[in-house]
Amino acid sequence: MHFTTKLPSSAAQALPLIRTLTLITIAGAAIASRLFSVVRFESIIHEFDPWFNFRATKYLVSHDFYSFLDWFDDRTWYPLGRVTGGTLYPGLMVTSALIFHGLKALTLPVDIRNICVMLAPVFSGLTAYATYLFTCEMKDQSAGLLAAAFIGIAPGYISRSVAGSYDNEAIAIFLLMFTFYLWIKALKLGSAFFGALTALFYFYMVAAWGGYVFITNIIPLHALVLVVMGRYSSRLYVAYSSWYALGTLASMQIPFVGFLPIRSSEHMGALGVFGLLQLVAFASYVRARVPSKHFKVLVTVSATSLLALGLAGVVGLTLSGVIAPWTGRFYSLWDTGYAKIHIPIIASVSEHQPTAWPSFFFDTFMLIWLFPAGVYIIFQELRDEHLFVIIYGILASYFAGVMVRLMLTLTPIVCVCGAVALSNILDIYTNLEKPLETDDEDKTKKEEDQSVLRLGSMSKKPLIGVFSNWSRAFVLGSFTIYLFLFVQHCTWVTSNAYSSPSVVLASQLPDGSQHIIDDFREAYYWLRKNTPEDAKIMSWWDYGYQIGGMADRTTLVDNNTWNNTHIATVGKAMSSREEVSYPILRKHDVDYILVIFGGLLGYSGDDINKFLWMVRIAEGIWPDEVRERDFFTARGEYRVDQEATSTMKNSLMYKMSYYRFTDVFGRQPALDRVRNQRIPSAITDPSVKPISLNTVDEAFTSENWIVRIYKVKDLDDFGRDHAIANAFEEGKRKTAGGRSRSAPVGGLSKGKARVLRE
Amino acid sequence: MRFTALLPALLVGVAAFTPPSTDFTVRSYLRTVDLMKSYVRDSSSFILENTGAEPQSSFYLAVNASYTDTESPLSAKLAMYEVKLKSDDGSTSLKYTIDDEVNEDQMKYVKIELPKSIAVGQSVTVQLASAVVRELVPLPKKIKQAEVQNLVWQGSRVAYIPYPVVKQRTKIKFSERPANAYSRFKDDPTIDGTVLTYGPYENIPPQTYEPIRVKYEYNQPLIEITKLERELWVSHSGGNLATEERYWLTNSGAELTDHFSRVRWQATTMAQQSTPALKAAQVHLRAGVRDVYFTDEIGNVSTSNLRDDYRDPVLEFRPRYPVFGGWNYSFTLGWNHDLARSVRETASEGIYVLRVPLLEGPVNAMYDEADVLVVLPEGAKVLAVDSSYKDMTEELTSLYSHLDVVGRTVVKLSARDMTDEHRRNELYVTYELSKDAQYRKPIRVATAVFAVFFAIILLGKVDVSISKKA
């Protein structure tokens, strides 16, 4: 503000251009810093959920919009299927499809995959712009530019928006910031137009991400705080009413949301505040016409009765089931231990874990300590819109502490507050006004204190400033270093922590060159090309979306964890003995089982490490048949070596993971590189019985053994039990081959003995 | 199948055409059956003498009727049939037509036109080269993972010819080692290294067919490309010829009795044993190749290597997994060339000729179906399409891409049953592209962008506010 008035007019005219260029550069930097994975690997969809979004987008692109909304997907959750069109947020797919069709109309041949990969980086550029607008409303444009630069490269946001991270959050953070900007604008101007725009972008947000509930609650909270603080105004009334009425109606158009805005507890706050605002508006209307003594009585009586009525109504409707009670996911936001006890499936997701303290620093670097400073500065002025930042800051800090994933919503406000604080510092320390000059100009003011000076023509307030060049240089210099470090840290974090597609792994060869470990795609592509098109694949739910997206085969469970029982069924099949599992597999028409095994390579995210979750989830449904305790040794250790419990060793998962694993090592000890334990090997120790599988056959194992696929056997031709049939075959093979070390008869009896023992 | 093929022959019965066997006599027929590749190559050379009463301007040979039968598209088919007349100054290709009628021996006659007639008592030297795809079958059909694959070839120990043959010999060549099992006759055949020789026989009557079977070791994949889509994009503005080829491949060798075992496979590869699974394939590219890529339906495949030899660059690529018998794999290969290497402007201005190989696929492969698409720049007019390979259907379509308005001309050529040796056949496309057409697009795009900016400026000037603000 100081500069614009002071600069010569030609420079002032150039300012918008410089500002635009700066914003474009920031957007460019935001996009470029998200391209590590594309440069290092390729244009590929990352991780798990994005594969579903990608698959849904491909469906939308090849079908029309209505058949997309009506899409019943019979290739997931076999045999249940999923009403995909009605259970997803279509905003992301529709955005990509619109871009795709737009480019197609221009006859530009851009692959839908590339659009999906690049969507998040491009939207991060827009987020930078939205944050700029938002911060401009809070302080000024210089703070806005800083905030834009911060959000552009802050790791907390990059973590969810690198190229290939094709998830709802990719566009949702832009929508979040832009909706907030429009809300502030509507509130400041009291404009129904901006209120309607807020509703429009709120609608887009509802269409894009389940996190829209955050907006649904924070705007009413802001309005409520304003009312409570006695800051009610007609501007607030206009802005809120136009947003709530239009936004709620619009949000109900999304099939997945439907009637939730009037039926679920999460949305009741917005409705309540809407009602409250009508009352307040009515009250202020009445106050103008009724004597104040009567008015007080009127307010007390009506407020109490209305409050009681409203509460009773909400409680009554909740109890009668018209309004849905809070969901489990919601409770887990208040009690971090809740999920672990009641919904293990939610607790099993790593991004739902509580945040560790270092990750705040990791994701926002210096902004985390500028953040409180920014909030403090905002408190100093405390305009209506500043309250919004404070509320947002408090809520987001809490939620970010509860769940790692919600760091994402905290990051924008940290950037805004950090920018406000830093810009404030810069404003003061880069103000080159010299007290001496002022003295020369206006000598009559010389009796004023040295540190408090007046700039007669510039402002009426006394100018408080720092005039020592040393302190200026020191502070500015140190902050320049901080900014450098910030950029370096962000780049380092993005490059090292957030740019791995996780579908493809990279390793270094001894000569320093990069070697790509592509086991996942190897196995998925094998499934895609060499199994019947209607084959049913059973795997742990983590890999459901990837199998659907890359192998294009029917899965039993996937990352849309809507049916706990079905997941528990898979967990039970994996954690039980073959004889117990086989009927489950048959009943679910399973053709192939896919397990992830990292023991050979040292890939720690494998199924044996996730095994306890399978056990726990299965135990939740069948406490009598699956017991977590049975998988621990007597000393309470989770082991896979010689000391592993017999339940562990006989579980289907253990057998499928380590089947023939020891053969790779020959006479060397078979070391599981993830758990650093020796797998008992029949080659080195004759007393060990090699793992035998009776009901499944190894069908495919990827190059580094990360993915192992087993074919479920058909029922035996002679109606025998598989174990007996297998023992018979083995015995026959040994006798027929004659190469067996043991005598032919011994071979047979050995087979029988095995049957008896099992 | 057999009945449908037999039926017309029975109906026509006596009326079936047989070339007069007295017109010619074949002296010294030398035949070589090459079983070193995944398809069968049969090359013969013989001396044809006119022993008839009058000069002859054509003669007859015969092929297996099923080789040209269109009713069973995936049975063994003739991929190449080339007859050449050898003379002192090189050899000339001869035109031929395959008769529709099937004779009682399930053969079809091929009528070959001579450039000039042979006088009575004169003789000529003829060379015959043919290739048959999908004829070799593994025996046994299923093997264990570490077992060696054997193939079976069935044929005749003498060539089926409508004329008497004075002397004939059939050599069968194998790549690795001599045949394991073969039809034996008295003193016949003889073995010399990896060559099996039947004959020589003397004074063979016309239309003799003596079936033999040969079983031999062939521990390499039988690469069968069930479909190929080859696209060549000509860009004059970028001076680039982009090639993209999409393959659907299967290994038609012996299938696995059990499932795939990684442990055993690792042992095999460590011992560097040969295997009937497709581990890697090679593609010879033309010199000056740039920006080679190897991808499949789910992204980039990192296991490819370009040996960038100056004269003969070779792309070696490994599929994501070893492709065993009966397994499928599909992938995409692509690269760029400078346009100047393939396109020449003719003497008349604005008329260009594109010259490219018909195929550039992996070595030792056979093709069931191949589509070659040449995408010409927008506004180009096709004047002529010519190739040394004739057995193709040609179609002109158009395609909109890269901000096109009128669309670009696409020449689509479809062929069936080919081998990797068809890379020797070249494709010539002559087209006209005026200078105007080349400048039309930049002008159009510039105008459009300008119009958009202008419209935004105009719209920005419109005041839509309902009431004037103070």
Coordinates of N, CA and C in Angstrom, one line a residue, chain A residues 91-182:
Chain A
G91 N -16.9 -34.9 -9.8 CA -16.3 -33.6 -10.2 C -15.0 -33.8 -10.9
L92 N -14.1 -34.7 -10.4 CA -12.8 -34.8 -11.0 C -12.9 -35.4 -12.4
M93 N -13.7 -36.5 -12.5 CA -13.8 -37.1 -13.8 C -14.4 -36.2 -14.8
V94 N -15.4 -35.5 -14.4 CA -16.1 -34.6 -15.3 C -15.1 -33.5 -15.8
T95 N -14.3 -33.0 -14.8 CA -13.3 -32.0 -15.2 C -12.4 -32.5 -16.3
S96 N -11.9 -33.7 -16.1 CA -11.0 -34.3 -17.1 C -11.7 -34.5 -18.4
A97 N -12.9 -35.0 -18.3 CA -13.6 -35.3 -19.5 C -13.9 -34.1 -20.3
L98 N -14.2 -33.0 -19.6 CA -14.5 -31.7 -20.3 C -13.2 -31.2 -21.0
I99 N -12.1 -31.3 -20.3 CA -10.8 -30.9 -20.9 C -10.5 -31.8 -22.1
F100 N -10.8 -33.1 -22.0 CA -10.5 -34.0 -23.1 C -11.4 -33.7 -24.3
H101 N -12.7 -33.5 -24.0 CA -13.6 -33.2 -25.2 C -13.3 -31.8 -25.8
G102 N -12.8 -30.9 -24.9 CA -12.5 -29.6 -25.4 C -11.3 -29.7 -26.4
L103 N -10.3 -30.4 -25.9 CA -9.1 -30.6 -26.8 C -9.5 -31.4 -28.1
K104 N -10.4 -32.3 -27.9 CA -10.8 -33.1 -29.0 C -11.5 -32.3 -30.1
A105 N -12.3 -31.3 -29.5 CA -13.0 -30.4 -30.4 C -12.0 -29.5 -31.2
L106 N -10.9 -29.3 -30.6 CA -9.8 -28.5 -31.3 C -8.9 -29.5 -32.1
T107 N -9.4 -30.8 -32.2 CA -8.6 -31.8 -32.8 C -7.2 -32.0 -32.3
L108 N -7.0 -31.7 -31.1 CA -5.7 -31.9 -30.5 C -5.6 -33.3 -29.9
P109 N -4.7 -34.2 -30.4 CA -4.7 -35.6 -29.9 C -4.0 -35.7 -28.6
V110 N -4.7 -35.5 -27.5 CA -4.0 -35.6 -26.2 C -4.7 -36.9 -25.5
D111 N -3.8 -37.8 -25.1 CA -4.3 -39.0 -24.5 C -5.0 -38.6 -23.1
I112 N -6.1 -39.3 -22.8 CA -6.8 -39.1 -21.6 C -5.9 -39.3 -20.4
R113 N -4.9 -40.3 -20.5 CA -4.0 -40.5 -19.4 C -3.2 -39.3 -19.1
N114 N -2.7 -38.6 -20.1 CA -1.9 -37.4 -19.9 C -2.7 -36.3 -19.3
I115 N -3.9 -36.2 -19.7 CA -4.8 -35.2 -19.0 C -4.9 -35.5 -17.5
C116 N -5.2 -36.7 -17.2 CA -5.3 -37.1 -15.8 C -4.1 -36.9 -15.0
V117 N -2.9 -37.2 -15.6 CA -1.7 -37.1 -14.9 C -1.4 -35.6 -14.7
M118 N -1.7 -34.7 -15.7 CA -1.3 -33.3 -15.5 C -2.3 -32.5 -14.9
L119 N -3.5 -33.1 -14.5 CA -4.6 -32.2 -14.0 C -4.2 -31.6 -12.6
A120 N -3.6 -32.4 -11.8 CA -3.2 -31.9 -10.4 C -2.2 -30.7 -10.5
P121 N -1.1 -30.9 -11.3 CA -0.2 -29.7 -11.4 C -0.9 -28.5 -11.9
V122 N -1.7 -28.6 -13.0 CA -2.3 -27.5 -13.5 C -3.2 -26.8 -12.5
F123 N -4.0 -27.6 -11.8 CA -4.9 -27.0 -10.8 C -4.1 -26.4 -9.6
S124 N -2.9 -26.9 -9.4 CA -2.1 -26.3 -8.3 C -1.7 -24.8 -8.7
G125 N -1.5 -24.6 -10.0 CA -1.3 -23.3 -10.5 C -2.5 -22.4 -10.2
L126 N -3.7 -22.9 -10.4 CA -4.9 -22.2 -10.1 C -5.1 -22.0 -8.6
T127 N -4.7 -23.0 -7.8 CA -4.7 -22.8 -6.4 C -3.9 -21.6 -6.0
A128 N -2.7 -21.5 -6.6 CA -1.8 -20.4 -6.2 C -2.6 -19.1 -6.5
Y129 N -3.3 -19.0 -7.6 CA -4.0 -17.8 -7.9 C -5.1 -17.5 -6.9
A130 N -5.9 -18.6 -6.6 CA -7.0 -18.5 -5.6 C -6.5 -18.0 -4.3
T131 N -5.3 -18.6 -3.9 CA -4.7 -18.2 -2.6 C -4.3 -16.7 -2.6
Y132 N -3.8 -16.3 -3.8 CA -3.4 -14.9 -3.9 C -4.6 -14.0 -3.7
L133 N -5.7 -14.4 -4.4 CA -7.0 -13.5 -4.2 C -7.4 -13.5 -2.8
F134 N -7.4 -14.7 -2.1 CA -7.9 -14.8 -0.8 C -7.0 -14.0 0.2
T135 N -5.7 -14.0 0.0 CA -4.8 -13.3 0.9 C -4.9 -11.8 0.6
C136 N -5.1 -11.4 -0.6 CA -5.3 -10.0 -0.9 C -6.5 -9.4 -0.1
E137 N -7.5 -10.2 0.1 CA -8.6 -9.8 0.9 C -8.2 -9.6 2.4
M138 N -7.2 -10.4 2.8 CA -6.8 -10.4 4.2 C -5.9 -9.3 4.5
K139 N -4.9 -9.1 3.6 CA -4.0 -8.0 3.8 C -3.8 -7.1 2.6
D140 N -2.8 -7.5 1.8 CA -2.7 -6.7 0.6 C -2.1 -7.6 -0.5
Q141 N -1.8 -7.0 -1.6 CA -1.3 -7.8 -2.8 C 0.1 -8.4 -2.5
S142 N 0.9 -7.7 -1.8 CA 2.2 -8.3 -1.6 C 2.2 -9.5 -0.7
A143 N 1.3 -9.5 0.3 CA 1.0 -10.7 1.0 C 0.4 -11.8 0.1
G144 N -0.4 -11.4 -0.8 CA -1.1 -12.3 -1.7 C -0.1 -13.0 -2.5
L145 N 0.9 -12.3 -3.1 CA 1.9 -12.9 -3.9 C 2.8 -13.9 -3.1
L146 N 3.1 -13.5 -1.9 CA 3.9 -14.4 -1.0 C 3.1 -15.7 -0.8
A147 N 1.8 -15.5 -0.4 CA 1.0 -16.7 -0.1 C 0.9 -17.6 -1.4
A148 N 0.7 -17.0 -2.5 CA 0.7 -17.8 -3.8 C 2.0 -18.6 -4.0
A149 N 3.1 -17.9 -3.7 CA 4.4 -18.6 -3.9 C 4.5 -19.7 -2.9
F150 N 4.0 -19.5 -1.6 CA 4.1 -20.5 -0.6 C 3.3 -21.7 -1.0
I151 N 2.0 -21.5 -1.3 CA 1.1 -22.6 -1.6 C 1.6 -23.3 -2.8
G152 N 2.2 -22.6 -3.7 CA 2.7 -23.2 -4.9 C 3.7 -24.3 -4.7
I153 N 4.5 -24.1 -3.7 CA 5.6 -25.2 -3.5 C 5.6 -25.8 -2.1
A154 N 4.5 -25.5 -1.3 CA 4.5 -26.1 0.0 C 4.3 -27.6 -0.1
P155 N 5.2 -28.4 0.6 CA 5.1 -29.9 0.4 C 3.8 -30.4 0.9
G156 N 3.2 -29.8 1.9 CA 1.9 -30.3 2.4 C 0.9 -30.4 1.4
Y157 N 0.9 -29.5 0.4 CA -0.1 -29.5 -0.7 C 0.5 -30.4 -1.8
I158 N 1.8 -30.3 -2.1 CA 2.4 -31.1 -3.2 C 2.2 -32.6 -2.9
S159 N 2.2 -33.0 -1.7 CA 2.0 -34.4 -1.4 C 0.8 -35.0 -2.0
R160 N -0.2 -34.2 -2.3 CA -1.4 -34.7 -2.9 C -1.6 -34.2 -4.3
S161 N -0.7 -33.5 -4.9 CA -0.9 -32.9 -6.2 C 0.2 -33.1 -7.1
V162 N 1.1 -34.0 -6.9 CA 2.2 -34.2 -7.9 C 1.5 -34.8 -9.2
A163 N 2.2 -34.6 -10.3 CA 1.7 -35.2 -11.6 C 1.5 -36.7 -11.4
G164 N 0.3 -37.1 -11.8 CA 0.0 -38.5 -11.6 C -0.8 -38.8 -10.4
S165 N -0.8 -37.9 -9.5 CA -1.7 -38.1 -8.3 C -3.1 -37.6 -8.6
Y166 N -3.8 -38.5 -9.3 CA -5.0 -38.1 -9.9 C -6.1 -38.4 -8.9
D167 N -6.2 -37.5 -7.9 CA -7.2 -37.8 -6.9 C -8.1 -36.6 -6.7
N168 N -9.2 -36.8 -5.9 CA -10.1 -35.7 -5.7 C -9.5 -34.4 -5.2
E169 N -8.5 -34.6 -4.3 CA -7.8 -33.5 -3.7 C -7.1 -32.6 -4.7
A170 N -6.8 -33.2 -5.9 CA -6.1 -32.5 -6.9 C -6.8 -31.2 -7.3
I171 N -8.1 -31.3 -7.4 CA -8.8 -30.1 -7.8 C -9.5 -29.5 -6.6
A172 N -9.7 -30.3 -5.5 CA -10.5 -29.8 -4.4 C -9.9 -28.6 -3.7
I173 N -8.5 -28.6 -3.6 CA -7.9 -27.5 -2.8 C -8.1 -26.2 -3.5
F174 N -8.0 -26.2 -4.8 CA -8.3 -25.0 -5.6 C -9.7 -24.6 -5.3
L175 N -10.7 -25.5 -5.3 CA -12.1 -25.2 -5.1 C -12.3 -24.6 -3.7
L176 N -11.6 -25.3 -2.8 CA -11.7 -24.9 -1.4 C -11.3 -23.4 -1.2
M177 N -10.1 -23.1 -1.8 CA -9.6 -21.7 -1.6 C -10.4 -20.7 -2.4
F178 N -10.9 -21.1 -3.6 CA -11.7 -20.2 -4.4 C -13.0 -19.9 -3.7
T179 N -13.6 -21.0 -3.2 CA -14.9 -20.8 -2.5 C -14.8 -19.9 -1.3
F180 N -13.7 -20.1 -0.6 CA -13.5 -19.2 0.6 C -13.3 -17.8 0.1
Y181 N -12.5 -17.6 -1.0 CA -12.3 -16.2 -1.5 C -13.7 -15.6 -1.8
L182 N -14.5 -16.4 -2.5 CA -15.8 -15.8 -2.9 C -16.6 -15.5 -1.7

